[in-house]
């Protein structure tokens, strides 16, 4: 049986037993926050527990490294949707120790892309279209700098409403300990 088949089989029983009822909530976050964090598997349950969050409290956006790398990409759009349409009024960026993005090497990943069957023609077309794959795929060297850089990108976005606090934290994926590296309440001045 495939993993997808197992998921669907489990889901049928989950719905039949009405297990979903304990997760019912509204679409607006009760704590009026949006959290941007890494997609690391260690954070799936640990991060909400470490932050005392339950289903319905916040909007959580998970991306590689918890790093917003493009000011007009889909992640920033999601943040703005949360703030303008879904009643969030604070942003927290949460990076973590021992992040795989810290060690990500663009050259290595490009080689893995080749190994998985992407042709040199495709890679060449992207390069000649002005896309620097090595830079785009490169990770970061320092998690604190990654978090503060993302906080700065969000905080200085031209469409961010004035006065929205943007915080930065780092979580230890082994213990759940949080370290505040940017206190968004210190700088909520109007733009």
XYZ file of C-alpha atoms in Angstrom:
191
model
C 0.000 0.000 0.000
C 1.367 3.451 -0.909
C 1.723 6.270 1.608
C -1.040 8.197 -0.166
C -3.351 5.179 0.078
C -2.562 4.882 3.795
C -3.324 8.590 4.275
C -6.653 8.287 2.477
C -7.602 5.145 4.379
C -6.763 6.830 7.686
C -8.655 9.971 6.613
C -11.862 8.079 5.894
C -11.823 6.736 9.460
C -10.833 10.185 10.851
C -13.882 11.784 9.198
C -16.211 8.892 10.045
C -15.190 9.111 13.737
C -15.625 12.924 13.626
C -12.084 13.448 14.922
C -12.080 16.806 13.121
C -14.493 18.272 15.675
C -11.724 18.960 18.212
C -9.926 21.097 15.593
C -12.853 23.277 14.534
C -12.056 26.979 14.592
C -12.646 30.098 12.542
C -10.500 31.431 9.702
C -9.328 34.472 11.677
C -6.411 33.919 14.084
C -7.491 34.298 17.732
C -4.112 35.769 18.726
C -4.074 38.013 15.626
C -0.583 36.899 14.585
C 1.126 35.470 11.559
C 4.181 33.265 12.190
C 6.784 32.627 9.492
C 8.958 29.632 10.260
C 10.950 26.813 8.742
C 9.466 23.662 7.265
C 11.813 21.546 9.436
C 10.063 18.380 10.617
C 11.211 18.932 14.202
C 9.054 22.057 14.417
C 5.728 20.588 13.265
C 4.444 20.003 16.805
C 7.265 21.508 18.886
C 6.950 25.133 17.719
C 3.232 25.557 18.507
C 3.684 23.868 21.898
C 6.770 25.963 22.725
C 4.849 29.141 21.821
C 1.650 28.063 23.631
C -0.335 28.048 20.393
C -3.349 25.935 19.656
C -5.282 25.367 16.449
C -6.849 28.653 15.392
C -4.493 30.958 17.311
C -2.215 32.089 14.458
C -1.572 31.870 10.750
C 1.593 29.796 10.210
C 3.616 30.063 6.998
C 6.309 27.407 6.609
C 9.161 27.901 4.172
C 12.729 26.646 3.842
C 14.787 28.347 6.533
C 11.890 30.584 7.566
C 13.509 33.159 5.296
C 11.522 35.517 3.070
C 13.799 35.954 0.065
C 11.633 37.960 -2.306
C 9.710 41.100 -1.318
C 7.004 40.466 -3.915
C 6.838 36.675 -3.818
C 4.061 34.418 -2.572
C 5.302 34.382 1.035
C 5.191 38.163 1.377
C 1.787 38.139 -0.323
C 0.581 35.632 2.283
C 1.839 37.863 5.100
C 0.007 40.849 3.628
C -3.187 38.791 3.165
C -2.990 37.749 6.834
C -2.588 41.390 7.895
C -5.145 43.008 5.598
C -7.779 40.306 5.137
C -7.472 37.837 8.003
C -7.220 40.232 10.968
C -3.632 39.512 11.999
C -1.823 42.519 13.425
C 1.621 41.158 14.365
C 4.304 39.140 12.593
C 6.808 36.750 14.171
C 9.693 35.286 12.178
C 11.019 32.117 13.851
C 14.271 30.576 12.671
C 15.893 27.618 14.377
C 19.275 26.288 15.394
C 20.783 23.515 13.268
C 18.839 24.639 10.179
C 19.501 22.746 6.954
C 19.389 26.031 5.020
C 22.494 27.167 6.901
C 24.497 24.495 5.160
C 22.768 24.578 1.778
C 25.291 24.878 -1.039
C 23.909 26.076 -4.369
C 26.511 24.190 -6.419
C 25.748 20.946 -4.605
C 22.011 21.348 -5.109
C 22.475 22.111 -8.816
C 24.453 18.874 -9.112
C 21.618 17.032 -7.360
C 19.189 18.637 -9.832
C 21.307 17.255 -12.676
C 21.468 13.853 -10.990
C 17.656 13.762 -10.819
C 17.343 14.263 -14.578
C 17.031 18.007 -15.194
C 18.857 18.632 -18.459
C 21.751 20.968 -19.097
C 19.506 22.635 -21.675
C 17.006 23.614 -18.972
C 19.776 24.849 -16.675
C 21.332 26.815 -19.528
C 17.979 28.360 -20.469
C 17.470 29.512 -16.883
C 20.992 30.942 -16.708
C 20.534 32.801 -20.000
C 17.189 34.125 -18.730
C 19.016 35.948 -15.956
C 18.372 33.455 -13.182
C 21.394 32.847 -10.963
C 20.479 29.404 -9.648
C 23.515 29.239 -7.395
C 22.489 32.396 -5.540
C 18.813 31.454 -5.515
C 19.531 28.024 -4.034
C 22.193 29.121 -1.554
C 21.377 29.016 2.129
C 22.578 31.405 4.803
C 25.619 31.315 7.036
C 24.148 32.672 10.271
C 20.631 31.993 11.562
C 20.459 35.241 13.513
C 21.399 37.226 10.398
C 18.821 35.242 8.416
C 16.060 36.048 10.905
C 16.994 39.726 11.239
C 17.274 40.051 7.454
C 13.768 38.635 7.023
C 12.415 40.886 9.787
C 13.983 43.891 8.034
C 12.546 42.888 4.654
C 9.042 42.587 6.120
C 9.303 45.650 8.343
C 10.458 47.840 5.454
C 8.006 46.514 2.881
C 6.172 49.408 1.220
C 2.786 47.687 1.688
C 3.198 46.803 5.377
C 0.672 48.759 7.450
C 2.247 51.342 9.766
C 2.676 50.226 13.353
C 2.718 46.462 12.734
C 5.260 44.863 15.079
C 7.599 42.420 13.329
C 9.460 40.195 15.780
C 12.324 37.753 15.279
C 12.979 34.625 17.323
C 15.223 31.589 17.195
C 14.030 28.257 18.571
C 16.192 25.354 19.684
C 14.675 22.339 17.851
C 15.834 20.017 20.628
C 14.413 21.822 23.672
C 11.900 24.328 22.305
C 13.723 27.212 24.022
C 12.990 30.533 22.301
C 15.415 33.444 22.016
C 14.020 36.864 21.083
C 16.459 38.466 18.612
C 14.226 41.302 17.363
C 11.609 42.918 19.579
C 9.069 44.342 17.140
C 7.515 46.517 19.839
C 10.682 48.602 19.981
C 10.179 49.951 16.472
C 6.571 50.322 15.413
C 6.891 53.890 14.251
C 4.926 55.068 11.225
C 6.637 54.824 7.881
